[in-house]
Amino acid sequence: MIAQIVTLQVRPGGLDGFTAAIAENAAASVADEAGCLQFDVVATADDDHRFVLYERYTDEAALTAHRATAHFARWTEAVGRYVVEGSKVNTVGTVTVHRG
């Protein structure tokens, strides 16, 4: 099992568009992708325009498949509109401890 953690900063005035776009991506990922086990979206406590996404996939192939979906393509377009350029950081790693 692998996890992807994404951190990003939303542009001023872009919060509504961002939250609609990421909600659609997260919901479709969990509903439509057998390899997507979890997709959480967290607004940080100290900055409501800074987000952390936590995604779990069965394996690297499932993450690759996720990136090939239509909902991910729409999400990528939304990133260009709503996310501060250069603020998005993806970290992928193996899940070593999991409960639940």
N, CA, C and O atoms as a DFTB+ gen file, in Angstrom:
400 C
 N C O
     1  1       0.849      -1.166       0.000
     2  2       0.000       0.000       0.000
     3  2       0.899       1.234       0.000
     4  3       1.918       1.277       0.689
     5  1       0.501       2.242      -0.789
     6  2       1.253       3.491      -0.821
     7  2       0.334       4.654      -0.470
     8  3      -0.889       4.554      -0.565
     9  1       0.947       5.748      -0.067
    10  2       0.207       6.972       0.229
    11  2       0.829       8.121      -0.538
    12  3       2.037       8.163      -0.774
    13  1      -0.015       9.036      -0.913
    14  2       0.439      10.294      -1.498
    15  2      -0.057      11.409      -0.594
    16  3      -1.238      11.472      -0.254
    17  1       0.852      12.279      -0.211
    18  2       0.498      13.455       0.577
    19  2       0.786      14.666      -0.293
    20  3       1.894      14.830      -0.804
    21  1      -0.217      15.506      -0.453
    22  2      -0.093      16.702      -1.277
    23  2      -0.344      17.907      -0.385
    24  3      -1.348      17.956       0.324
    25  1       0.554      18.870      -0.416
    26  2       0.314      20.136       0.273
    27  2       0.234      21.226      -0.785
    28  3       0.940      21.189      -1.792
    29  1      -0.638      22.196      -0.540
    30  2      -0.794      23.281      -1.504
    31  2      -1.437      24.499      -0.867
    32  3      -2.080      24.420       0.180
    33  1      -1.243      25.609      -1.523
    34  2      -1.799      26.884      -1.066
    35  2      -2.789      27.381      -2.111
    36  3      -2.457      27.461      -3.294
    37  1      -4.002      27.714      -1.680
    38  2      -5.037      28.209      -2.580
    39  2      -4.901      29.720      -2.718
    40  3      -4.644      30.427      -1.744
    41  1      -5.076      30.195      -3.933
    42  2      -5.005      31.637      -4.208
    43  2      -6.129      32.391      -3.491
    44  3      -7.224      31.856      -3.317
    45  1      -5.860      33.622      -3.080
    46  2      -6.933      34.453      -2.520
    47  2      -8.085      34.548      -3.527
    48  3      -7.866      34.765      -4.719
    49  1      -9.292      34.384      -3.037
    50  2     -10.476      34.432      -3.897
    51  2     -10.779      33.120      -4.602
    52  3     -11.786      33.022      -5.304
    53  1      -9.937      32.114      -4.434
    54  2     -10.128      30.850      -5.134
    55  2     -10.676      29.719      -4.293
    56  3     -10.795      28.590      -4.768
    57  1     -11.009      30.012      -3.052
    58  2     -11.385      28.943      -2.120
    59  2     -12.630      28.167      -2.559
    60  3     -12.638      26.938      -2.497
    61  1     -13.671      28.858      -2.997
    62  2     -14.903      28.168      -3.396
    63  2     -14.670      27.263      -4.605
    64  3     -15.111      26.114      -4.611
    65  1     -13.991      27.766      -5.611
    66  2     -13.699      26.960      -6.795
    67  2     -12.805      25.784      -6.473
    68  3     -13.010      24.679      -6.975
    69  1     -11.806      26.026      -5.627
    70  2     -10.900      24.959      -5.224
    71  2     -11.645      23.856      -4.489
    72  3     -11.493      22.679      -4.817
    73  1     -12.452      24.228      -3.492
    74  2     -13.117      23.200      -2.690
    75  2     -14.103      22.396      -3.542
    76  3     -14.257      21.195      -3.323
    77  1     -14.765      23.025      -4.497
    78  2     -15.657      22.281      -5.393
    79  2     -14.853      21.300      -6.244
    80  3     -15.259      20.150      -6.411
    81  1     -13.730      21.739      -6.776
    82  2     -12.919      20.884      -7.642
    83  2     -12.300      19.723      -6.883
    84  3     -12.300      18.596      -7.377
    85  1     -11.770      19.977      -5.688
    86  2     -11.128      18.891      -4.954
    87  2     -12.175      17.931      -4.387
    88  3     -11.912      16.735      -4.267
    89  1     -13.347      18.438      -4.040
    90  2     -14.417      17.551      -3.563
    91  2     -14.831      16.581      -4.667
    92  3     -15.050      15.398      -4.405
    93  1     -14.939      17.076      -5.893
    94  2     -15.303      16.217      -7.022
    95  2     -14.214      15.181      -7.270
    96  3     -14.521      14.007      -7.481
    97  1     -12.953      15.591      -7.248
    98  2     -11.841      14.669      -7.485
    99  2     -11.781      13.594      -6.393
   100  3     -11.632      12.410      -6.693
   101  1     -11.896      14.004      -5.151
   102  2     -11.818      13.046      -4.041
   103  2     -12.972      12.046      -4.096
   104  3     -12.755      10.843      -3.958
   105  1     -14.191      12.535      -4.296
   106  2     -15.359      11.649      -4.324
   107  2     -15.269      10.652      -5.475
   108  3     -15.526       9.462      -5.289
   109  1     -14.907      11.133      -6.660
   110  2     -14.806      10.242      -7.818
   111  2     -13.670       9.241      -7.646
   112  3     -13.786       8.094      -8.078
   113  1     -12.581       9.659      -7.024
   114  2     -11.451       8.756      -6.820
   115  2     -11.856       7.564      -5.970
   116  3     -11.569       6.421      -6.324
   117  1     -12.518       7.822      -4.856
   118  2     -12.922       6.745      -3.954
   119  2     -14.056       5.913      -4.561
   120  3     -14.068       4.691      -4.408
   121  1     -14.994       6.545      -5.236
   122  2     -16.153       5.832      -5.784
   123  2     -15.814       5.013      -7.031
   124  3     -16.334       3.913      -7.215
   125  1     -14.945       5.551      -7.881
   126  2     -14.746       4.972      -9.208
   127  2     -13.442       4.199      -9.390
   128  3     -13.281       3.497     -10.389
   129  1     -12.521       4.314      -8.458
   130  2     -11.222       3.668      -8.611
   131  2     -11.062       2.586      -7.547
   132  3     -10.985       2.877      -6.354
   133  1     -11.014       1.348      -7.995
   134  2     -10.869       0.238      -7.048
   135  2      -9.574       0.344      -6.244
   136  3      -9.518      -0.101      -5.098
   137  1      -8.542       0.926      -6.835
   138  2      -7.247       1.020      -6.171
   139  2      -7.093       2.204      -5.241
   140  3      -6.083       2.304      -4.544
   141  1      -8.070       3.110      -5.208
   142  2      -8.016       4.261      -4.294
   143  2      -8.757       3.881      -3.017
   144  3      -9.975       3.705      -3.020
   145  1      -8.014       3.759      -1.944
   146  2      -8.570       3.300      -0.671
   147  2      -9.034       4.434       0.231
   148  3      -9.894       4.234       1.089
   149  1      -8.472       5.621       0.044
   150  2      -8.778       6.746       0.936
   151  2      -8.367       8.029       0.238
   152  3      -7.368       8.059      -0.481
   153  1      -9.142       9.095       0.451
   154  2      -8.800      10.400      -0.112
   155  2      -9.357      11.458       0.833
   156  3     -10.537      11.799       0.766
   157  1      -8.509      11.970       1.707
   158  2      -8.921      12.986       2.686
   159  2      -8.389      14.347       2.273
   160  3      -7.275      14.465       1.761
   161  1      -9.196      15.372       2.503
   162  2      -8.823      16.752       2.217
   163  2      -8.924      17.525       3.525
   164  3      -9.987      17.576       4.144
   165  1      -7.801      18.133       3.946
   166  2      -7.735      18.805       5.244
   167  2      -7.309      20.252       5.048
   168  3      -6.273      20.525       4.442
   169  1      -8.110      21.178       5.562
   170  2      -7.705      22.583       5.627
   171  2      -6.912      22.753       6.915
   172  3      -7.364      22.331       7.979
   173  1      -5.742      23.362       6.830
   174  2      -4.921      23.506       8.030
   175  2      -5.551      24.508       8.995
   176  3      -6.235      25.443       8.581
   177  1      -5.310      24.297      10.276
   178  2      -5.919      25.120      11.320
   179  2      -5.418      26.558      11.294
   180  3      -6.159      27.476      11.643
   181  1      -4.179      26.762      10.887
   182  2      -3.603      28.106      10.944
   183  2      -3.785      28.912       9.659
   184  3      -3.488      30.107       9.636
   185  1      -4.276      28.268       8.576
   186  2      -4.437      28.968       7.303
   187  2      -5.511      28.241       6.503
   188  3      -5.267      27.143       6.005
   189  1      -6.701      28.837       6.370
   190  2      -7.802      28.164       5.686
   191  2      -7.610      28.092       4.171
   192  3      -8.456      27.537       3.469
   193  1      -6.511      28.645       3.661
   194  2      -6.178      28.544       2.237
   195  2      -5.033      27.553       1.996
   196  3      -4.569      27.406       0.865
   197  1      -4.585      26.886       3.036
   198  2      -3.528      25.864       2.918
   199  2      -4.165      24.503       3.191
   200  3      -4.864      24.320       4.187
   201  1      -3.912      23.552       2.291
   202  2      -4.544      22.240       2.368
   203  2      -3.507      21.134       2.323
   204  3      -2.426      21.273       1.751
   205  1      -3.885      20.031       2.951
   206  2      -3.118      18.789       2.881
   207  2      -4.081      17.713       2.399
   208  3      -5.162      17.542       2.962
   209  1      -3.688      16.992       1.365
   210  2      -4.467      15.869       0.856
   211  2      -3.744      14.592       1.263
   212  3      -2.527      14.489       1.107
   213  1      -4.484      13.625       1.782
   214  2      -3.908      12.333       2.127
   215  2      -4.654      11.274       1.340
   216  3      -5.859      11.086       1.509
   217  1      -3.918      10.580       0.471
   218  2      -4.515       9.582      -0.412
   219  2      -3.799       8.250      -0.216
   220  3      -2.572       8.206      -0.127
   221  1      -4.578       7.151      -0.148
   222  2      -3.980       5.811      -0.059
   223  2      -4.420       4.990      -1.262
   224  3      -5.587       4.998      -1.654
   225  1      -3.458       4.283      -1.835
   226  2      -3.696       3.441      -3.002
   227  2      -3.134       2.047      -2.746
   228  3      -2.212       1.872      -1.950
   229  1      -3.700       1.065      -3.428
   230  2      -3.232      -0.306      -3.242
   231  2      -1.772      -0.456      -3.649
   232  3      -1.019      -1.194      -3.013
   233  1      -1.366       0.251      -4.719
   234  2       0.005       0.143      -5.216
   235  2       0.283       1.283      -6.196
   236  3      -0.585       2.113      -6.466
   237  1       1.489       1.306      -6.714
   238  2       1.902       2.360      -7.645
   239  2       1.049       2.345      -8.924
   240  3       0.754       3.400      -9.486
   241  1       0.661       1.162      -9.374
   242  2      -0.187       1.068     -10.567
   243  2      -1.533       1.760     -10.342
   244  3      -2.066       2.389     -11.256
   245  1      -2.077       1.649      -9.147
   246  2      -3.351       2.308      -8.837
   247  2      -3.196       3.832      -8.845
   248  3      -4.091       4.546      -9.297
   249  1      -2.066       4.326      -8.346
   250  2      -1.812       5.769      -8.378
   251  2      -1.637       6.237      -9.823
   252  3      -2.137       7.297     -10.197
   253  1      -0.944       5.466     -10.617
   254  2      -0.782       5.794     -12.036
   255  2      -2.139       5.813     -12.738
   256  3      -2.410       6.706     -13.541
   257  1      -2.990       4.833     -12.441
   258  2      -4.336       4.792     -13.015
   259  2      -5.152       6.004     -12.583
   260  3      -5.905       6.562     -13.382
   261  1      -5.009       6.416     -11.324
   262  2      -5.697       7.607     -10.818
   263  2      -5.343       8.828     -11.663
   264  3      -6.213       9.622     -12.022
   265  1      -4.082       8.964     -11.969
   266  2      -3.609      10.126     -12.735
   267  2      -4.060      10.107     -14.194
   268  3      -3.904      11.102     -14.903
   269  1      -4.616       8.985     -14.646
   270  2      -5.091       8.866     -16.027
   271  2      -6.603       9.059     -16.156
   272  3      -7.141       8.941     -17.257
   273  1      -7.297       9.355     -15.053
   274  2      -8.757       9.488     -15.089
   275  2      -9.191      10.868     -15.572
   276  3      -8.428      11.833     -15.532
   277  1     -10.439      10.931     -16.029
   278  2     -11.016      12.208     -16.468
   279  2     -11.160      13.170     -15.290
   280  3     -10.928      14.370     -15.443
   281  1     -11.541      12.657     -14.110
   282  2     -11.700      13.569     -12.965
   283  2     -10.350      14.143     -12.536
   284  3     -10.292      15.280     -12.067
   285  1      -9.266      13.381     -12.686
   286  2      -7.947      13.924     -12.361
   287  2      -7.548      14.993     -13.385
   288  3      -6.914      15.984     -13.022
   289  1      -7.908      14.808     -14.648
   290  2      -7.626      15.829     -15.668
   291  2      -8.350      17.131     -15.331
   292  3      -7.781      18.214     -15.462
   293  1      -9.608      17.023     -14.896
   294  2     -10.340      18.233     -14.493
   295  2      -9.684      18.872     -13.272
   296  3      -9.596      20.096     -13.182
   297  1      -9.223      18.046     -12.332
   298  2      -8.538      18.549     -11.153
   299  2      -7.262      19.294     -11.551
   300  3      -6.975      20.365     -11.016
   301  1      -6.515      18.742     -12.469
   302  2      -5.279      19.378     -12.928
   303  2      -5.561      20.759     -13.517
   304  3      -4.800      21.697     -13.280
   305  1      -6.632      20.891     -14.271
   306  2      -7.036      22.198     -14.801
   307  2      -7.373      23.159     -13.656
   308  3      -7.003      24.332     -13.698
   309  1      -8.066      22.666     -12.651
   310  2      -8.442      23.496     -11.504
   311  2      -7.215      23.962     -10.736
   312  3      -7.192      25.091     -10.246
   313  1      -6.200      23.122     -10.621
   314  2      -4.959      23.510      -9.945
   315  2      -4.398      24.776     -10.590
   316  3      -3.966      25.693      -9.892
   317  1      -4.406      24.824     -11.913
   318  2      -3.908      26.001     -12.615
   319  2      -4.680      27.268     -12.302
   320  3      -4.116      28.362     -12.312
   321  1      -5.961      27.127     -12.026
   322  2      -6.794      28.298     -11.726
   323  2      -6.740      28.717     -10.261
   324  3      -6.769      29.909      -9.957
   325  1      -6.660      27.731      -9.337
   326  2      -6.901      28.027      -7.931
   327  2      -5.704      27.881      -6.999
   328  3      -5.743      28.376      -5.872
   329  1      -4.660      27.223      -7.436
   330  2      -3.536      26.936      -6.547
   331  2      -2.367      27.878      -6.858
   332  3      -2.038      28.116      -8.020
   333  1      -1.754      28.403      -5.805
   334  2      -0.606      29.287      -5.949
   335  2       0.504      28.522      -6.676
   336  3       0.901      27.434      -6.259
   337  1       0.984      29.097      -7.746
   338  2       2.025      28.452      -8.544
   339  2       3.252      28.149      -7.686
   340  3       3.734      29.001      -6.939
   341  1       3.740      26.927      -7.811
   342  2       4.924      26.511      -7.068
   343  2       4.663      26.043      -5.648
   344  3       5.591      25.604      -4.968
   345  1       3.414      26.126      -5.179
   346  2       3.134      25.741      -3.787
   347  2       2.757      24.275      -3.642
   348  3       2.772      23.746      -2.530
   349  1       2.422      23.611      -4.731
   350  2       1.949      22.221      -4.661
   351  2       3.144      21.280      -4.568
   352  3       4.031      21.292      -5.422
   353  1       3.149      20.462      -3.512
   354  2       4.224      19.489      -3.296
   355  2       3.591      18.118      -3.105
   356  3       2.748      17.938      -2.226
   357  1       4.000      17.138      -3.935
   358  2       3.532      15.758      -3.822
   359  2       4.622      14.916      -3.174
   360  3       5.786      14.991      -3.565
   361  1       4.244      14.118      -2.187
   362  2       5.155      13.173      -1.566
   363  2       4.490      11.799      -1.610
   364  3       3.364      11.637      -1.138
   365  1       5.180      10.816      -2.171
   366  2       4.650       9.457      -2.264
   367  2       5.556       8.532      -1.475
   368  3       6.780       8.613      -1.580
   369  1       4.954       7.650      -0.682
   370  2       5.738       6.696       0.094
   371  2       4.942       5.457       0.422
   372  3       3.737       5.396       0.180
   373  1       5.609       4.488       0.964
   374  2       4.987       3.239       1.370
   375  2       4.358       3.400       2.748
   376  3       4.973       3.959       3.656
   377  1       3.144       2.914       2.899
   378  2       2.478       2.948       4.202
   379  2       3.079       1.823       5.044
   380  3       2.980       0.649       4.685
   381  1       3.691       2.184       6.147
   382  2       4.351       1.180       6.988
   383  2       3.530       0.792       8.208
   384  3       3.688      -0.309       8.735
   385  1       2.650       1.687       8.666
   386  2       1.775       1.391       9.787
   387  2       0.388       1.882       9.412
   388  3       0.221       3.030       9.001
   389  1      -0.600       1.023       9.551
   390  2      -1.974       1.414       9.242
   391  2      -2.902       0.721      10.227
   392  3      -2.809      -0.483      10.463
   393  1      -3.789       1.508      10.788
   394  2      -4.811       0.970      11.680
   395  2      -6.169       1.443      11.187
   396  3      -6.343       2.620      10.873
   397  1      -7.110       0.549      11.120
   398  2      -8.453       0.951      10.753
   399  2      -8.869       0.569       9.453
   400  3      -9.995       0.867       9.053
